[in-house]
Tab-separated table of C-alpha atoms in Angstrom:
chain	number	residue	atom	x	y	z
O	1	MET	CA	4.180	-8.297	-25.648
O	2	THR	CA	3.731	-6.601	-29.019
O	3	ALA	CA	0.977	-9.054	-29.946
O	4	PHE	CA	-0.764	-8.269	-26.655
O	5	PHE	CA	-0.819	-4.521	-27.299
O	6	ASP	CA	-1.853	-5.075	-30.907
O	7	ALA	CA	-4.818	-7.082	-29.642
O	8	LEU	CA	-5.766	-4.299	-27.204
O	9	MET	CA	-5.704	-1.755	-30.012
O	10	SER	CA	-7.743	-3.850	-32.427
O	11	TYR	CA	-11.482	-4.333	-32.773
O	12	PRO	CA	-13.407	-5.473	-30.759
O	13	VAL	CA	-11.114	-5.188	-27.708
O	14	ILE	CA	-10.445	-1.483	-28.274
O	15	VAL	CA	-14.151	-0.759	-27.749
O	16	PHE	CA	-13.527	-1.306	-24.022
O	17	SER	CA	-9.742	-0.880	-23.696
O	18	ALA	CA	-9.821	2.749	-24.919
O	19	PRO	CA	-12.522	3.861	-22.423
O	20	PHE	CA	-10.726	1.954	-19.665
O	21	CYS	CA	-7.467	3.841	-20.352
O	22	LEU	CA	-9.383	7.124	-20.324
O	23	PHE	CA	-11.222	6.428	-17.063
O	24	PHE	CA	-8.073	5.067	-15.421
O	25	ALA	CA	-6.130	8.192	-16.410
O	26	LEU	CA	-8.882	10.384	-14.950
O	27	MET	CA	-8.745	8.396	-11.712
O	28	LEU	CA	-4.974	8.905	-11.486
O	29	ILE	CA	-5.296	12.638	-12.150
O	30	ASP	CA	-7.994	12.853	-9.495
O	31	LEU	CA	-5.756	11.012	-7.043
O	32	LEU	CA	-2.594	13.023	-7.777
O	33	PHE	CA	-4.175	16.479	-7.869
O	34	ASP	CA	-6.952	15.915	-5.309
O	35	LEU	CA	-9.786	16.950	-7.611
O	36	SER	CA	-12.418	15.118	-5.585
O	37	ASP	CA	-13.918	18.317	-4.184
O	38	GLY	CA	-16.314	19.243	-6.926
O	39	SER	CA	-15.307	16.933	-9.758
O	40	LEU	CA	-14.731	13.205	-10.098
O	41	GLY	CA	-15.181	12.253	-6.499
O	42	ASP	CA	-18.601	13.867	-6.227
O	43	ILE	CA	-20.116	12.045	-9.195
O	44	ASP	CA	-22.630	9.527	-7.969
O	45	GLY	CA	-23.329	6.179	-9.489
O	46	VAL	CA	-26.255	5.421	-11.725
O	47	ASP	CA	-29.615	5.670	-9.995
O	48	ILE	CA	-30.999	2.174	-10.451
O	49	GLU	CA	-34.283	3.087	-8.808
O	50	SER	CA	-35.547	5.044	-11.772
O	51	GLY	CA	-35.853	4.951	-15.530
O	52	TRP	CA	-34.244	2.473	-17.877
O	53	SER	CA	-31.586	1.299	-15.407
O	54	ALA	CA	-34.189	-0.236	-13.120
O	55	LYS	CA	-35.820	-2.004	-16.056
O	56	LEU	CA	-32.462	-3.490	-17.081
O	57	LEU	CA	-32.013	-4.935	-13.568
O	58	LEU	CA	-28.562	-3.443	-13.113
O	59	PRO	CA	-26.752	-4.518	-9.938
O	60	PRO	CA	-27.396	-2.247	-6.918
O	61	ILE	CA	-23.677	-1.610	-6.402
O	62	VAL	CA	-23.731	0.561	-9.539
O	63	SER	CA	-25.668	3.192	-7.576
O	64	GLN	CA	-23.547	2.882	-4.431
O	65	VAL	CA	-20.081	3.727	-5.756
O	66	PRO	CA	-18.928	6.886	-7.578
O	67	LEU	CA	-19.537	6.700	-11.320
O	68	PRO	CA	-15.804	6.992	-12.250
O	69	VAL	CA	-15.035	3.949	-10.081
O	70	ALA	CA	-17.889	1.933	-11.567
O	71	LEU	CA	-16.887	2.839	-15.126
O	72	THR	CA	-13.190	2.120	-14.581
O	73	VAL	CA	-13.760	-1.308	-13.049
O	74	SER	CA	-16.514	-2.346	-15.452
O	75	THR	CA	-14.557	-1.345	-18.574
O	76	PHE	CA	-11.502	-3.191	-17.230
O	77	VAL	CA	-13.550	-6.361	-16.749
O	78	ALA	CA	-15.113	-5.923	-20.192
O	79	THR	CA	-11.650	-5.484	-21.723
O	80	VAL	CA	-10.410	-8.722	-20.165
O	81	LEU	CA	-13.503	-10.658	-21.256
O	82	THR	CA	-13.327	-9.304	-24.804
O	83	TYR	CA	-9.590	-10.009	-25.059
O	84	TYR	CA	-9.972	-13.680	-24.211
O	85	LEU	CA	-13.039	-14.065	-26.399
O	86	GLN	CA	-11.081	-12.517	-29.245
O	87	CYS	CA	-8.220	-14.961	-28.683
O	88	TYR	CA	-10.333	-18.108	-28.436
O	89	LEU	CA	-13.599	-17.386	-30.271
O	90	PHE	CA	-13.946	-14.168	-32.236
O	91	GLY	CA	-10.570	-14.692	-33.942
O	92	LEU	CA	-11.898	-17.857	-35.566
O	93	LEU	CA	-14.622	-15.932	-37.410
O	94	LEU	CA	-14.159	-14.198	-40.742
O	95	GLY	CA	-15.886	-11.487	-42.744
O	96	VAL	CA	-19.536	-10.750	-42.118
O	97	ALA	CA	-19.822	-13.507	-39.499
O	98	PHE	CA	-17.153	-11.783	-37.398
O	99	TYR	CA	-19.094	-8.515	-37.170
O	100	ALA	CA	-22.466	-10.257	-36.916
O	101	VAL	CA	-21.257	-12.018	-33.773
O	102	THR	CA	-19.041	-9.360	-32.150
O	103	ILE	CA	-21.412	-6.378	-32.395
O	104	PRO	CA	-24.261	-7.900	-30.330
O	105	ALA	CA	-21.703	-9.680	-28.144
O	106	LEU	CA	-20.257	-6.335	-27.025
O	107	PHE	CA	-23.547	-5.415	-25.348
O	108	VAL	CA	-23.740	-8.770	-23.613
O	109	ILE	CA	-20.104	-8.516	-22.498
O	110	TYR	CA	-20.587	-5.110	-20.930
O	111	TYR	CA	-23.783	-6.178	-19.207
O	112	LEU	CA	-21.945	-9.174	-17.734
O	113	SER	CA	-19.011	-6.959	-16.767
O	114	LEU	CA	-21.336	-4.767	-14.690
O	115	HIS	CA	-22.430	-7.772	-12.652
O	116	ILE	CA	-18.866	-9.047	-12.268
O	117	SER	CA	-17.753	-5.563	-11.212
O	118	ALA	CA	-20.636	-5.397	-8.740
O	119	PHE	CA	-19.408	-8.611	-7.137
O	120	ALA	CA	-15.830	-7.281	-6.975
O	121	LEU	CA	-16.880	-3.875	-5.586
O	122	LYS	CA	-19.411	-5.188	-3.085
O	123	PRO	CA	-16.965	-5.037	-0.119
O	124	LEU	CA	-16.338	-1.349	-0.902
O	125	ALA	CA	-20.014	-0.334	-0.966
O	126	PRO	CA	-20.113	0.719	2.734
O	127	VAL	CA	-17.122	3.025	2.150
O	128	PHE	CA	-19.089	5.069	-0.396
O	129	ASN	CA	-22.389	4.952	1.469
O	130	ALA	CA	-23.250	8.446	2.710
O	131	LYS	CA	-25.287	6.929	5.536
O	132	ASN	CA	-22.057	5.532	6.980
O	133	ALA	CA	-20.386	8.921	7.218
O	134	PHE	CA	-18.612	9.739	10.447
O	135	ALA	CA	-20.931	10.917	13.198
O	136	LYS	CA	-20.791	14.589	14.076
O	137	ILE	CA	-19.378	15.412	17.473
O	138	HIS	CA	-21.381	17.767	19.653
O	139	TYR	CA	-19.020	19.825	21.783
O	140	GLU	CA	-21.656	21.544	23.893
O	141	GLY	CA	-21.008	20.964	27.606
O	142	MET	CA	-17.358	19.984	27.130
O	143	MET	CA	-14.467	21.612	28.945
O	144	ALA	CA	-11.790	23.443	26.962
O	145	VAL	CA	-8.707	25.611	27.473
O	146	VAL	CA	-8.140	28.981	25.817
O	147	ARG	CA	-5.397	28.618	23.182
O	148	SER	CA	-5.365	32.151	21.755
O	149	SER	CA	-4.122	35.185	23.667
O	150	GLN	CA	-7.713	35.781	24.712
O	151	VAL	CA	-11.314	35.009	23.824
O	152	SER	CA	-13.398	38.077	23.068
O	153	SER	CA	-16.779	38.708	21.509
O	154	ASN	CA	-15.134	38.732	18.076
O	155	TYR	CA	-12.349	36.183	18.162
O	156	GLY	CA	-10.835	33.367	20.140
O	157	GLU	CA	-9.564	29.805	19.997
O	158	VAL	CA	-10.017	27.019	22.511
O	159	VAL	CA	-8.702	23.467	22.660
O	160	ILE	CA	-10.481	20.342	23.825
O	161	SER	CA	-8.163	17.574	24.997
O	162	GLN	CA	-9.298	13.997	24.509
O	163	GLY	CA	-6.482	11.700	25.505
O	164	ALA	CA	-3.582	12.331	23.154
O	165	ASN	CA	-5.785	14.240	20.715
O	166	GLU	CA	-6.473	17.950	20.719
O	167	ILE	CA	-9.429	19.572	18.963
O	168	GLN	CA	-9.157	23.282	18.248
O	169	LEU	CA	-12.334	25.322	17.891
O	170	ASP	CA	-13.109	28.946	17.120
O	171	ALA	CA	-14.811	30.544	20.090
O	172	TYR	CA	-16.392	33.783	21.304
O	173	ILE	CA	-18.133	35.248	24.342
O	174	GLU	CA	-21.325	37.250	24.377
O	175	SER	CA	-20.362	39.916	26.911
O	176	GLY	CA	-18.140	40.636	29.868
O	177	ASP	CA	-14.383	40.636	30.250
O	178	ASP	CA	-12.211	38.807	27.761
O	179	ILE	CA	-11.024	35.364	28.868
O	180	PRO	CA	-7.193	35.200	28.844
O	181	TYR	CA	-4.908	32.463	27.550
O	182	GLY	CA	-4.803	29.267	29.608
O	183	ASP	CA	-8.138	29.703	31.399
O	184	GLU	CA	-10.632	26.873	31.405
O	185	VAL	CA	-14.003	27.403	29.766
O	186	VAL	CA	-17.135	25.392	29.099
O	187	ILE	CA	-18.674	25.291	25.635
O	188	ILE	CA	-22.259	26.541	25.734
O	189	SER	CA	-23.546	26.378	22.164
O	190	LYS	CA	-22.579	26.653	18.511
O	191	HIS	CA	-23.245	29.649	16.280
O	192	HIS	CA	-24.051	27.853	13.011
O	193	ASP	CA	-23.756	30.939	10.830
O	194	LEU	CA	-20.315	31.931	12.118
O	195	GLU	CA	-19.140	28.359	12.782
O	196	LYS	CA	-18.015	29.482	16.255
O	197	TYR	CA	-18.746	28.216	19.747
O	198	LEU	CA	-20.066	30.321	22.583
O	199	VAL	CA	-17.983	29.717	25.708
O	200	ALA	CA	-18.114	30.810	29.324
O	201	LYS	CA	-15.393	30.933	31.944
O	202	ILE	CA	-15.602	28.320	34.659
């Protein structure tokens, strides 16, 4: 086990093992402390449709998963490849030949790791595709029941029952008497600025 960790901490394996540990730690912190809103989870992948990335023919999956995920997986694959190459090939070289071979090889290894990672992450691509986001439900025309003490022009809550599920919405009325608790209403429209629904008593 000691020899294994020594290999991870030695050149050239450490070139990829150190970034992998960093990215993996960031992923764990993101998972434990739910930092996805506005930090790691919102970082997109590399845009392969423009600039140098398109010219390098990077795999499309790189642009379809969050950048932290792509970096973590690709550096892990690169670490594994470099470790075995160090054990069975690079370790046989000495002096100038060692660096003359390993330095250009690192670029090739990482390029290959991107394609291997793309193959491994391909089943997850639809999960990160914004086009596959859950469809928005339009509540207009649905029946609901007043959940708050009343629904007035300023405040109110109604509940839509769909089988065993209940959906609670903020509601209001335009004019007239307040609608008391327990009465049935129909949802007319949504006020997008206030994020409330206009309702009317049945």
